[in-house]
Amino acid sequence: MRTDLRERVRTRLVAQSLEATVTSVAAALRSEGVVLGDEALRDAVRALNDHMRGAGPVQVLLNDSRVTDVLVNGAQEVWCDRGNGLERTELQFSSEQEVRRLAQRLAASVGRRIDEAAPFVDARLPDGSRLHCIIPPISVGGTTISLRTSRSRPFTLAELIQAGTLTPGAADLLLEIIDARLAFLVSGSTGSGKTTLLNALLGLVSPAHRIITIEDSTELDPAHPHVVRLQSRPANAEGMGAITLRDLVRQSLRMRPDRVVVGEVRGAEVVELLTALNTGHEGGCGTVHANSAADVPARLEALGLMAGLDRQALHALAGAGLDVIVHLGRGAGNTREVHSVHVCERRANGELVTLPAWSLEGGEWTEQSAAQSLSKLIATRRTPFV
């Protein structure tokens, strides 16, 4: 069905508050002087539903279980990741206006807006997908839409081993870290699998433990029987009603948590992460962008400056609250891999450093200098699940 005809039919259905069904679409087409055969009519209904309730031309990608990310760069470029890195597709939008309408509709579906006054939005869609949009003039080449799909259930460690993300040895070590209730951060670049791994690890926590997750846009959904998920809220158009991560950390401490989890840390909310890790609740964790496990202290220090936290205070909080860093990266063929596990240590001057305990070398999980330190820490802190 031609784009102009589809838009006219969509306008008719919206004006009459009708869903795109075979009957309603056939009637709208007759009003336009068009009659379609059965197969063409069914295709038209699917296309209209994609444009009215789904993600328009890119819905076909979101329906593919292999796709983890869909990226729209204006009307002419659509990229996706099927697990082997980004690849450009043949899909296109008819115009910049069509991309803008899709961004506005997706934002509106979760009670958000995107316009000249609020030119970007970061939110979680009802199906669990992560949405990020930016419109011109901030996005110079046209409206950009980034969608990260949500799996119907979290990966298990066995599935991550099969996918090549973990070696069996790395999986055993991470299970010991969870069992010992060590506080840890999962580090890596965007799309390296940080949230996927953290989801899987939280699913291994004792069923008797209560997990509180705190995020700006909820992505964590571990396969665990007792999880409370909290999400921050931006201010409304009048600048009122904001609920910050700091607010949620304070609330979580009154909710009788066993483990407090602060999701992705990208700015001043590092204070909330470190606060959560220093409340006496063992096994706290979160994710952070970093080039390597060794670079995590520097990354935390830079984020702390955004919050007005001086270097000494940052290192004191991180040193008291953090035990381990688990770092992910891309391997051969763009596979997501756990590259290393580092132990956190405070030097005499109070500075936090990380020391390599295990790393992936030549496809083998290899012991490093701090392996014995990690083993002793696990042995000291290990307590049976209750």
Short mmCIF file of C-alpha atoms in Angstrom, two decimals:
data_model
loop_
_atom_site.label_atom_id
_atom_site.label_comp_id
_atom_site.label_asym_id
_atom_site.label_seq_id
_atom_site.Cartn_x
_atom_site.Cartn_y
_atom_site.Cartn_z
CA MET A 1 0.00 0.00 0.00
CA ARG A 2 1.38 3.39 -1.00
CA THR A 3 2.57 5.67 1.80
CA ASP A 4 0.10 8.44 0.96
CA LEU A 5 -2.82 6.00 0.87
CA ARG A 6 -1.72 4.39 4.14
CA GLU A 7 -1.62 7.80 5.81
CA ARG A 8 -5.10 8.70 4.59
CA VAL A 9 -6.50 5.37 5.82
CA ARG A 10 -4.71 5.81 9.16
CA THR A 11 -6.19 9.30 9.51
CA ARG A 12 -9.70 7.93 8.88
CA LEU A 13 -9.26 5.18 11.48
CA VAL A 14 -7.88 7.57 14.08
CA ALA A 15 -10.69 10.07 13.48
CA GLN A 16 -13.26 7.32 14.11
CA SER A 17 -11.30 5.81 17.05
CA LEU A 18 -11.10 2.47 15.23
CA GLU A 19 -8.50 -0.26 15.44
CA ALA A 20 -6.86 -1.48 12.23
CA THR A 21 -8.86 -4.63 11.53
CA VAL A 22 -9.74 -6.31 8.23
CA THR A 23 -13.26 -4.86 8.41
CA SER A 24 -12.30 -1.29 9.37
CA VAL A 25 -9.42 -1.09 6.89
CA ALA A 26 -11.53 -2.49 4.03
CA ALA A 27 -14.22 0.12 4.78
CA ALA A 28 -11.66 2.94 4.91
CA LEU A 29 -10.14 1.78 1.61
CA ARG A 30 -13.57 1.70 -0.04
CA SER A 31 -14.05 5.30 1.08
CA GLU A 32 -10.82 6.07 -0.79
CA GLY A 33 -12.09 4.24 -3.86
CA VAL A 34 -9.68 1.34 -3.40
CA VAL A 35 -10.46 -2.38 -3.21
CA LEU A 36 -7.77 -4.91 -2.31
CA GLY A 37 -7.62 -8.68 -2.51
CA ASP A 38 -7.54 -10.78 0.66
CA GLU A 39 -3.75 -11.13 0.88
CA ALA A 40 -3.09 -7.48 0.06
CA LEU A 41 -5.73 -6.43 2.61
CA ARG A 42 -4.08 -8.52 5.33
CA ASP A 43 -0.71 -6.95 4.47
CA ALA A 44 -2.32 -3.50 4.69
CA VAL A 45 -3.77 -4.32 8.13
CA ARG A 46 -0.35 -5.47 9.38
CA ALA A 47 1.34 -2.36 8.02
CA LEU A 48 -1.26 -0.07 9.60
CA ASN A 49 -0.96 -1.80 12.97
CA ASP A 50 2.83 -1.41 12.79
CA HIS A 51 2.38 2.31 12.16
CA MET A 52 -0.44 2.84 14.66
CA ARG A 53 0.71 0.66 17.55
CA GLY A 54 4.10 -0.79 16.65
CA ALA A 55 7.35 0.72 15.44
CA GLY A 56 6.41 1.33 11.83
CA PRO A 57 8.87 0.09 9.20
CA VAL A 58 11.28 -1.26 11.83
CA GLN A 59 8.68 -3.43 13.58
CA VAL A 60 9.78 -6.37 11.43
CA LEU A 61 13.24 -6.12 13.05
CA LEU A 62 11.80 -5.99 16.55
CA ASN A 63 9.83 -9.16 15.77
CA ASP A 64 13.13 -10.97 15.06
CA SER A 65 14.26 -12.72 18.24
CA ARG A 66 17.92 -12.37 17.20
CA VAL A 67 17.80 -8.57 17.12
CA THR A 68 19.03 -6.79 20.26
CA ASP A 69 19.26 -3.20 18.96
CA VAL A 70 17.52 -1.18 16.26
CA LEU A 71 18.99 2.22 15.37
CA VAL A 72 17.26 4.76 13.13
CA ASN A 73 19.46 7.59 11.82
CA GLY A 74 16.94 9.82 10.08
CA ALA A 75 14.66 8.59 7.31
CA GLN A 76 17.23 6.83 5.12
CA GLU A 77 19.32 4.75 7.55
CA VAL A 78 18.19 1.83 9.71
CA TRP A 79 20.75 -0.36 11.46
CA CYS A 80 20.35 -3.41 13.69
CA ASP A 81 22.42 -5.80 15.80
CA ARG A 82 21.62 -9.50 15.47
CA GLY A 83 24.38 -10.46 17.89
CA ASN A 84 27.32 -9.99 15.51
CA GLY A 85 27.67 -6.22 15.61
CA LEU A 86 25.81 -3.48 13.77
CA GLU A 87 24.69 -4.02 10.20
CA ARG A 88 22.82 -1.67 7.90
CA THR A 89 19.42 -2.89 6.70
CA GLU A 90 17.52 -2.04 3.53
CA LEU A 91 14.63 -0.53 5.49
CA GLN A 92 13.84 3.16 5.13
CA PHE A 93 11.19 5.64 6.22
CA SER A 94 9.23 7.64 3.68
CA SER A 95 10.21 10.98 5.21
CA GLU A 96 11.69 12.75 8.23
CA GLN A 97 8.12 13.52 9.32
CA GLU A 98 7.36 9.81 9.53
CA VAL A 99 10.38 9.22 11.78
CA ARG A 100 9.38 12.19 13.95
CA ARG A 101 5.81 10.89 14.30
CA LEU A 102 7.10 7.48 15.35
CA ALA A 103 9.38 9.06 17.99
CA GLN A 104 6.50 11.15 19.32
CA ARG A 105 4.10 8.21 19.44
CA LEU A 106 6.59 5.92 21.20
CA ALA A 107 7.33 8.64 23.75
CA ALA A 108 3.61 9.35 24.28
CA SER A 109 2.96 5.63 24.91
CA VAL A 110 4.88 5.97 28.21
CA GLY A 111 3.57 9.41 29.12
CA ARG A 112 6.58 11.32 27.81
CA ARG A 113 6.86 14.02 25.17
CA ILE A 114 9.46 14.96 22.61
CA ASP A 115 9.37 18.37 20.95
CA GLU A 116 11.44 21.53 20.58
CA ALA A 117 11.15 22.21 24.33
CA ALA A 118 12.17 18.63 25.24
CA PRO A 119 14.23 17.41 22.26
CA PHE A 120 15.26 14.03 23.66
CA VAL A 121 13.67 11.24 25.66
CA ASP A 122 15.02 8.15 27.44
CA ALA A 123 12.35 5.73 28.61
CA ARG A 124 11.22 2.14 28.90
CA LEU A 125 8.35 1.03 26.64
CA PRO A 126 5.48 -1.15 27.93
CA ASP A 127 7.02 -4.26 26.33
CA GLY A 128 10.26 -3.66 28.26
CA SER A 129 12.26 -2.25 25.33
CA ARG A 130 14.60 0.67 26.00
CA LEU A 131 13.77 3.80 23.97
CA HIS A 132 16.00 6.77 23.26
CA CYS A 133 15.12 9.52 20.76
CA ILE A 134 16.66 12.85 19.75
CA ILE A 135 15.08 15.26 17.27
CA PRO A 136 16.49 18.16 15.22
CA PRO A 137 18.04 20.61 15.62
CA ILE A 138 19.91 18.71 18.36
CA SER A 139 20.22 15.72 16.02
CA VAL A 140 21.54 17.45 12.90
CA GLY A 141 20.89 14.72 10.34
CA GLY A 142 17.30 14.03 11.36
CA THR A 143 15.40 12.29 14.12
CA THR A 144 17.31 9.40 15.69
CA ILE A 145 15.62 6.50 17.44
CA SER A 146 17.49 3.84 19.42
CA LEU A 147 15.58 0.77 20.56
CA ARG A 148 17.09 -1.97 22.71
CA THR A 149 14.84 -4.98 22.84
CA SER A 150 13.84 -6.75 26.01
CA ARG A 151 14.10 -10.50 26.20
CA SER A 152 11.03 -12.37 27.42
CA ARG A 153 13.20 -13.93 30.14
CA PRO A 154 16.75 -13.30 31.36
CA PHE A 155 19.65 -15.41 30.12
CA THR A 156 20.92 -18.11 32.43
CA LEU A 157 24.64 -18.64 33.06
CA ALA A 158 24.43 -21.84 31.02
CA GLU A 159 23.04 -19.89 28.06
CA LEU A 160 25.75 -17.25 28.40
CA ILE A 161 28.38 -20.00 28.36
CA GLN A 162 26.79 -21.43 25.22
CA ALA A 163 26.76 -17.97 23.62
CA GLY A 164 30.46 -17.54 24.35
CA THR A 165 30.03 -14.71 26.87
CA LEU A 166 31.43 -16.82 29.70
CA THR A 167 33.81 -19.73 30.01
CA PRO A 168 32.74 -22.43 32.49
CA GLY A 169 35.56 -21.30 34.79
CA ALA A 170 34.38 -17.70 34.72
CA ALA A 171 30.82 -18.80 35.45
CA ASP A 172 31.97 -20.79 38.50
CA LEU A 173 33.91 -17.79 39.80
CA LEU A 174 30.96 -15.42 39.38
CA LEU A 175 28.72 -17.87 41.20
CA GLU A 176 31.19 -17.87 44.10
CA ILE A 177 31.17 -14.05 44.13
CA ILE A 178 27.37 -14.05 44.38
CA ASP A 179 27.41 -16.77 47.02
CA ALA A 180 29.92 -14.79 49.14
CA ARG A 181 27.77 -11.63 48.78
CA LEU A 182 30.68 -9.53 47.51
CA ALA A 183 29.85 -6.04 46.27
CA PHE A 184 30.70 -5.68 42.59
CA LEU A 185 30.39 -3.54 39.49
CA VAL A 186 29.95 -4.86 35.96
CA SER A 187 31.91 -2.60 33.61
CA GLY A 188 32.18 -2.34 29.84
CA SER A 189 31.13 -0.30 26.85
CA THR A 190 27.61 0.29 25.54
CA GLY A 191 26.17 -2.95 24.18
CA SER A 192 28.83 -5.15 25.79
CA GLY A 193 26.21 -7.09 27.77
CA LYS A 194 26.51 -5.51 31.22
CA THR A 195 22.79 -5.59 32.03
CA THR A 196 22.39 -9.06 30.51
CA LEU A 197 25.11 -10.45 32.75
CA LEU A 198 23.87 -8.62 35.85
CA ASN A 199 20.36 -9.97 35.26
CA ALA A 200 21.71 -13.50 35.09
CA LEU A 201 23.80 -13.08 38.25
CA LEU A 202 20.92 -11.62 40.26
CA GLY A 203 18.88 -14.67 39.33
CA LEU A 204 21.42 -16.75 41.30
CA VAL A 205 20.81 -14.87 44.56
CA SER A 206 19.20 -16.92 47.33
CA PRO A 207 15.39 -17.01 46.95
CA ALA A 208 15.18 -15.97 50.61
CA HIS A 209 16.86 -12.64 49.86
CA ARG A 210 14.95 -9.47 48.94
CA ILE A 211 16.47 -7.53 46.02
CA ILE A 212 15.71 -3.84 45.45
CA THR A 213 16.70 -2.51 41.99
CA ILE A 214 16.97 1.23 41.38
CA GLU A 215 17.26 2.62 37.85
CA ASP A 216 16.58 5.68 35.75
CA SER A 217 14.91 3.49 33.14
CA THR A 218 14.17 -0.03 34.29
CA GLU A 219 16.06 -2.73 32.43
CA LEU A 220 16.89 -5.19 35.19
CA ASP A 221 14.32 -7.94 35.54
CA PRO A 222 16.08 -10.93 37.10
CA ALA A 223 14.52 -14.38 37.34
CA HIS A 224 14.18 -14.16 41.11
CA PRO A 225 11.09 -14.63 43.30
CA HIS A 226 11.55 -11.49 45.43
CA VAL A 227 12.50 -8.39 43.45
CA VAL A 228 11.19 -4.85 43.92
CA ARG A 229 11.97 -2.60 40.94
CA LEU A 230 12.12 1.16 41.46
CA GLN A 231 12.38 3.72 38.65
CA SER A 232 13.21 7.42 38.88
CA ARG A 233 10.93 10.04 37.33
CA PRO A 234 11.91 13.25 35.51
CA ALA A 235 10.28 16.57 36.27
CA ASN A 236 7.10 17.46 34.41
CA ALA A 237 6.64 20.41 32.04
CA GLU A 238 6.39 22.75 35.04
CA GLY A 239 9.65 21.43 36.48
CA MET A 240 7.87 19.62 39.32
CA GLY A 241 7.45 16.03 40.44
CA ALA A 242 10.96 14.69 39.83
CA ILE A 243 11.95 11.53 41.73
CA THR A 244 15.72 11.05 41.73
CA LEU A 245 17.90 8.01 42.25
CA ARG A 246 18.96 9.57 45.55
CA ASP A 247 15.31 9.64 46.64
CA LEU A 248 14.92 5.99 45.70
CA VAL A 249 18.09 4.87 47.50
CA ARG A 250 16.77 6.48 50.67
CA GLN A 251 13.40 4.80 50.23
CA SER A 252 14.99 1.42 49.54
CA LEU A 253 16.73 1.42 52.91
CA ARG A 254 13.32 1.46 54.59
CA MET A 255 12.11 -1.51 52.54
CA ARG A 256 14.10 -4.19 54.37
CA PRO A 257 16.45 -5.04 51.45
CA ASP A 258 19.02 -7.82 51.47
CA ARG A 259 20.69 -6.48 48.33
CA VAL A 260 20.46 -2.97 46.89
CA VAL A 261 21.19 -2.76 43.16
CA VAL A 262 21.69 0.58 41.39
CA GLY A 263 21.54 0.19 37.61
CA GLU A 264 23.66 1.97 35.07
CA VAL A 265 25.71 4.86 36.45
CA ARG A 266 26.51 7.59 33.94
CA GLY A 267 26.83 10.78 35.98
CA ALA A 268 26.34 12.31 39.41
CA GLU A 269 24.23 9.31 40.45
CA VAL A 270 27.54 7.59 41.26
CA VAL A 271 27.03 9.06 44.73
CA GLU A 272 23.80 7.08 45.05
CA LEU A 273 25.55 3.90 43.91
CA LEU A 274 28.37 4.29 46.43
CA THR A 275 25.86 5.25 49.13
CA ALA A 276 23.95 2.04 48.49
CA LEU A 277 27.16 -0.01 48.67
CA ASN A 278 28.02 1.53 52.06
CA THR A 279 24.75 0.95 53.90
CA GLY A 280 25.72 -2.40 55.41
CA HIS A 281 23.70 -4.42 52.87
CA GLU A 282 26.10 -6.99 51.45
CA GLY A 283 26.14 -8.02 47.81
CA GLY A 284 25.20 -4.65 46.33
CA CYS A 285 26.03 -4.15 42.67
CA GLY A 286 25.54 -2.07 39.55
CA THR A 287 26.97 -1.30 36.11
CA VAL A 288 29.29 1.40 34.82
CA HIS A 289 30.87 2.35 31.50
CA ALA A 290 34.64 1.91 31.51
CA ASN A 291 37.44 0.97 29.11
CA SER A 292 38.75 -1.77 31.40
CA ALA A 293 38.47 -3.02 34.95
CA ALA A 294 41.67 -1.13 35.81
CA ASP A 295 40.08 2.10 34.59
CA VAL A 296 36.99 1.85 36.82
CA PRO A 297 38.47 3.91 39.72
CA ALA A 298 39.31 6.74 37.30
CA ARG A 299 35.84 6.52 35.77
CA LEU A 300 34.19 6.68 39.20
CA GLU A 301 36.41 9.62 40.12
CA ALA A 302 35.33 11.52 36.98
CA LEU A 303 31.67 10.81 37.70
CA GLY A 304 32.12 11.85 41.32
CA LEU A 305 33.35 15.27 40.20
CA MET A 306 29.99 15.78 38.46
CA ALA A 307 28.35 15.35 41.86
CA GLY A 308 30.79 17.66 43.62
CA LEU A 309 32.44 14.75 45.42
CA ASP A 310 36.15 15.33 45.92
CA ARG A 311 38.72 12.69 45.00
CA GLN A 312 39.52 11.65 48.55
CA ALA A 313 35.88 11.15 49.51
CA LEU A 314 35.17 9.21 46.31
CA HIS A 315 38.04 6.81 46.87
CA ALA A 316 37.07 6.37 50.51
CA LEU A 317 33.48 5.46 49.62
CA ALA A 318 34.46 3.21 46.72
CA GLY A 319 37.21 1.53 48.71
CA ALA A 320 34.88 0.80 51.61
CA GLY A 321 32.00 -0.41 49.47
CA LEU A 322 33.45 -2.23 46.46
CA ASP A 323 35.04 -5.68 46.38
CA VAL A 324 35.18 -6.79 42.74
CA ILE A 325 35.00 -5.48 39.15
CA VAL A 326 33.73 -7.74 36.36
CA HIS A 327 34.62 -6.37 32.92
CA LEU A 328 33.00 -7.25 29.60
CA GLY A 329 34.16 -6.46 26.08
CA ARG A 330 33.81 -7.54 22.47
CA GLY A 331 35.70 -10.56 21.24
CA ALA A 332 36.30 -12.08 17.81
CA GLY A 333 33.21 -11.83 15.64
CA ASN A 334 31.84 -9.08 17.91
CA THR A 335 30.77 -11.61 20.54
CA ARG A 336 30.24 -10.28 24.06
CA GLU A 337 32.76 -11.73 26.51
CA VAL A 338 33.71 -11.46 30.17
CA HIS A 339 37.31 -10.32 29.77
CA SER A 340 38.46 -10.09 33.38
CA VAL A 341 37.68 -10.05 37.08
CA HIS A 342 39.62 -7.62 39.29
CA VAL A 343 39.83 -7.30 43.06
CA CYS A 344 39.44 -3.82 44.58
CA GLU A 345 42.12 -2.73 47.02
CA ARG A 346 42.87 0.47 48.95
CA ARG A 347 46.45 1.62 49.12
CA ALA A 348 48.04 3.28 52.14
CA ASN A 349 47.23 6.73 50.75
CA GLY A 350 43.54 5.79 50.51
CA GLU A 351 43.53 5.46 46.72
CA LEU A 352 41.38 2.71 45.23
CA VAL A 353 43.07 0.43 42.69
CA THR A 354 41.97 -2.79 41.02
CA LEU A 355 44.20 -5.85 40.69
CA PRO A 356 43.68 -8.60 38.08
CA ALA A 357 42.56 -11.91 39.53
CA TRP A 358 41.41 -13.74 36.40
CA SER A 359 41.35 -12.83 32.72
CA LEU A 360 40.48 -14.29 29.33
CA GLU A 361 43.65 -15.01 27.37
CA GLY A 362 43.56 -16.86 24.07
CA GLY A 363 40.08 -18.13 24.87
CA GLU A 364 41.22 -19.59 28.21
CA TRP A 365 40.20 -18.38 31.67
CA THR A 366 43.60 -17.66 33.20
CA GLU A 367 44.71 -17.03 36.79
CA GLN A 368 46.39 -13.68 37.46
CA SER A 369 48.34 -12.10 40.32
CA ALA A 370 45.38 -11.33 42.60
CA ALA A 371 43.66 -14.72 42.24
CA GLN A 372 44.68 -15.82 45.73
CA SER A 373 43.49 -12.53 47.23
CA LEU A 374 40.09 -13.06 45.63
CA SER A 375 39.93 -16.65 46.88
CA LYS A 376 40.69 -15.51 50.43
CA LEU A 377 38.07 -12.76 50.22
CA ILE A 378 35.45 -15.22 49.02
CA ALA A 379 36.36 -17.71 51.76
CA THR A 380 36.18 -15.01 54.43
CA ARG A 381 32.85 -13.63 53.31
CA ARG A 382 31.14 -16.81 52.20
CA THR A 383 28.00 -17.60 54.16
CA PRO A 384 25.52 -20.37 53.40
CA PHE A 385 22.30 -19.30 51.68
CA VAL A 386 19.46 -19.01 54.16
#
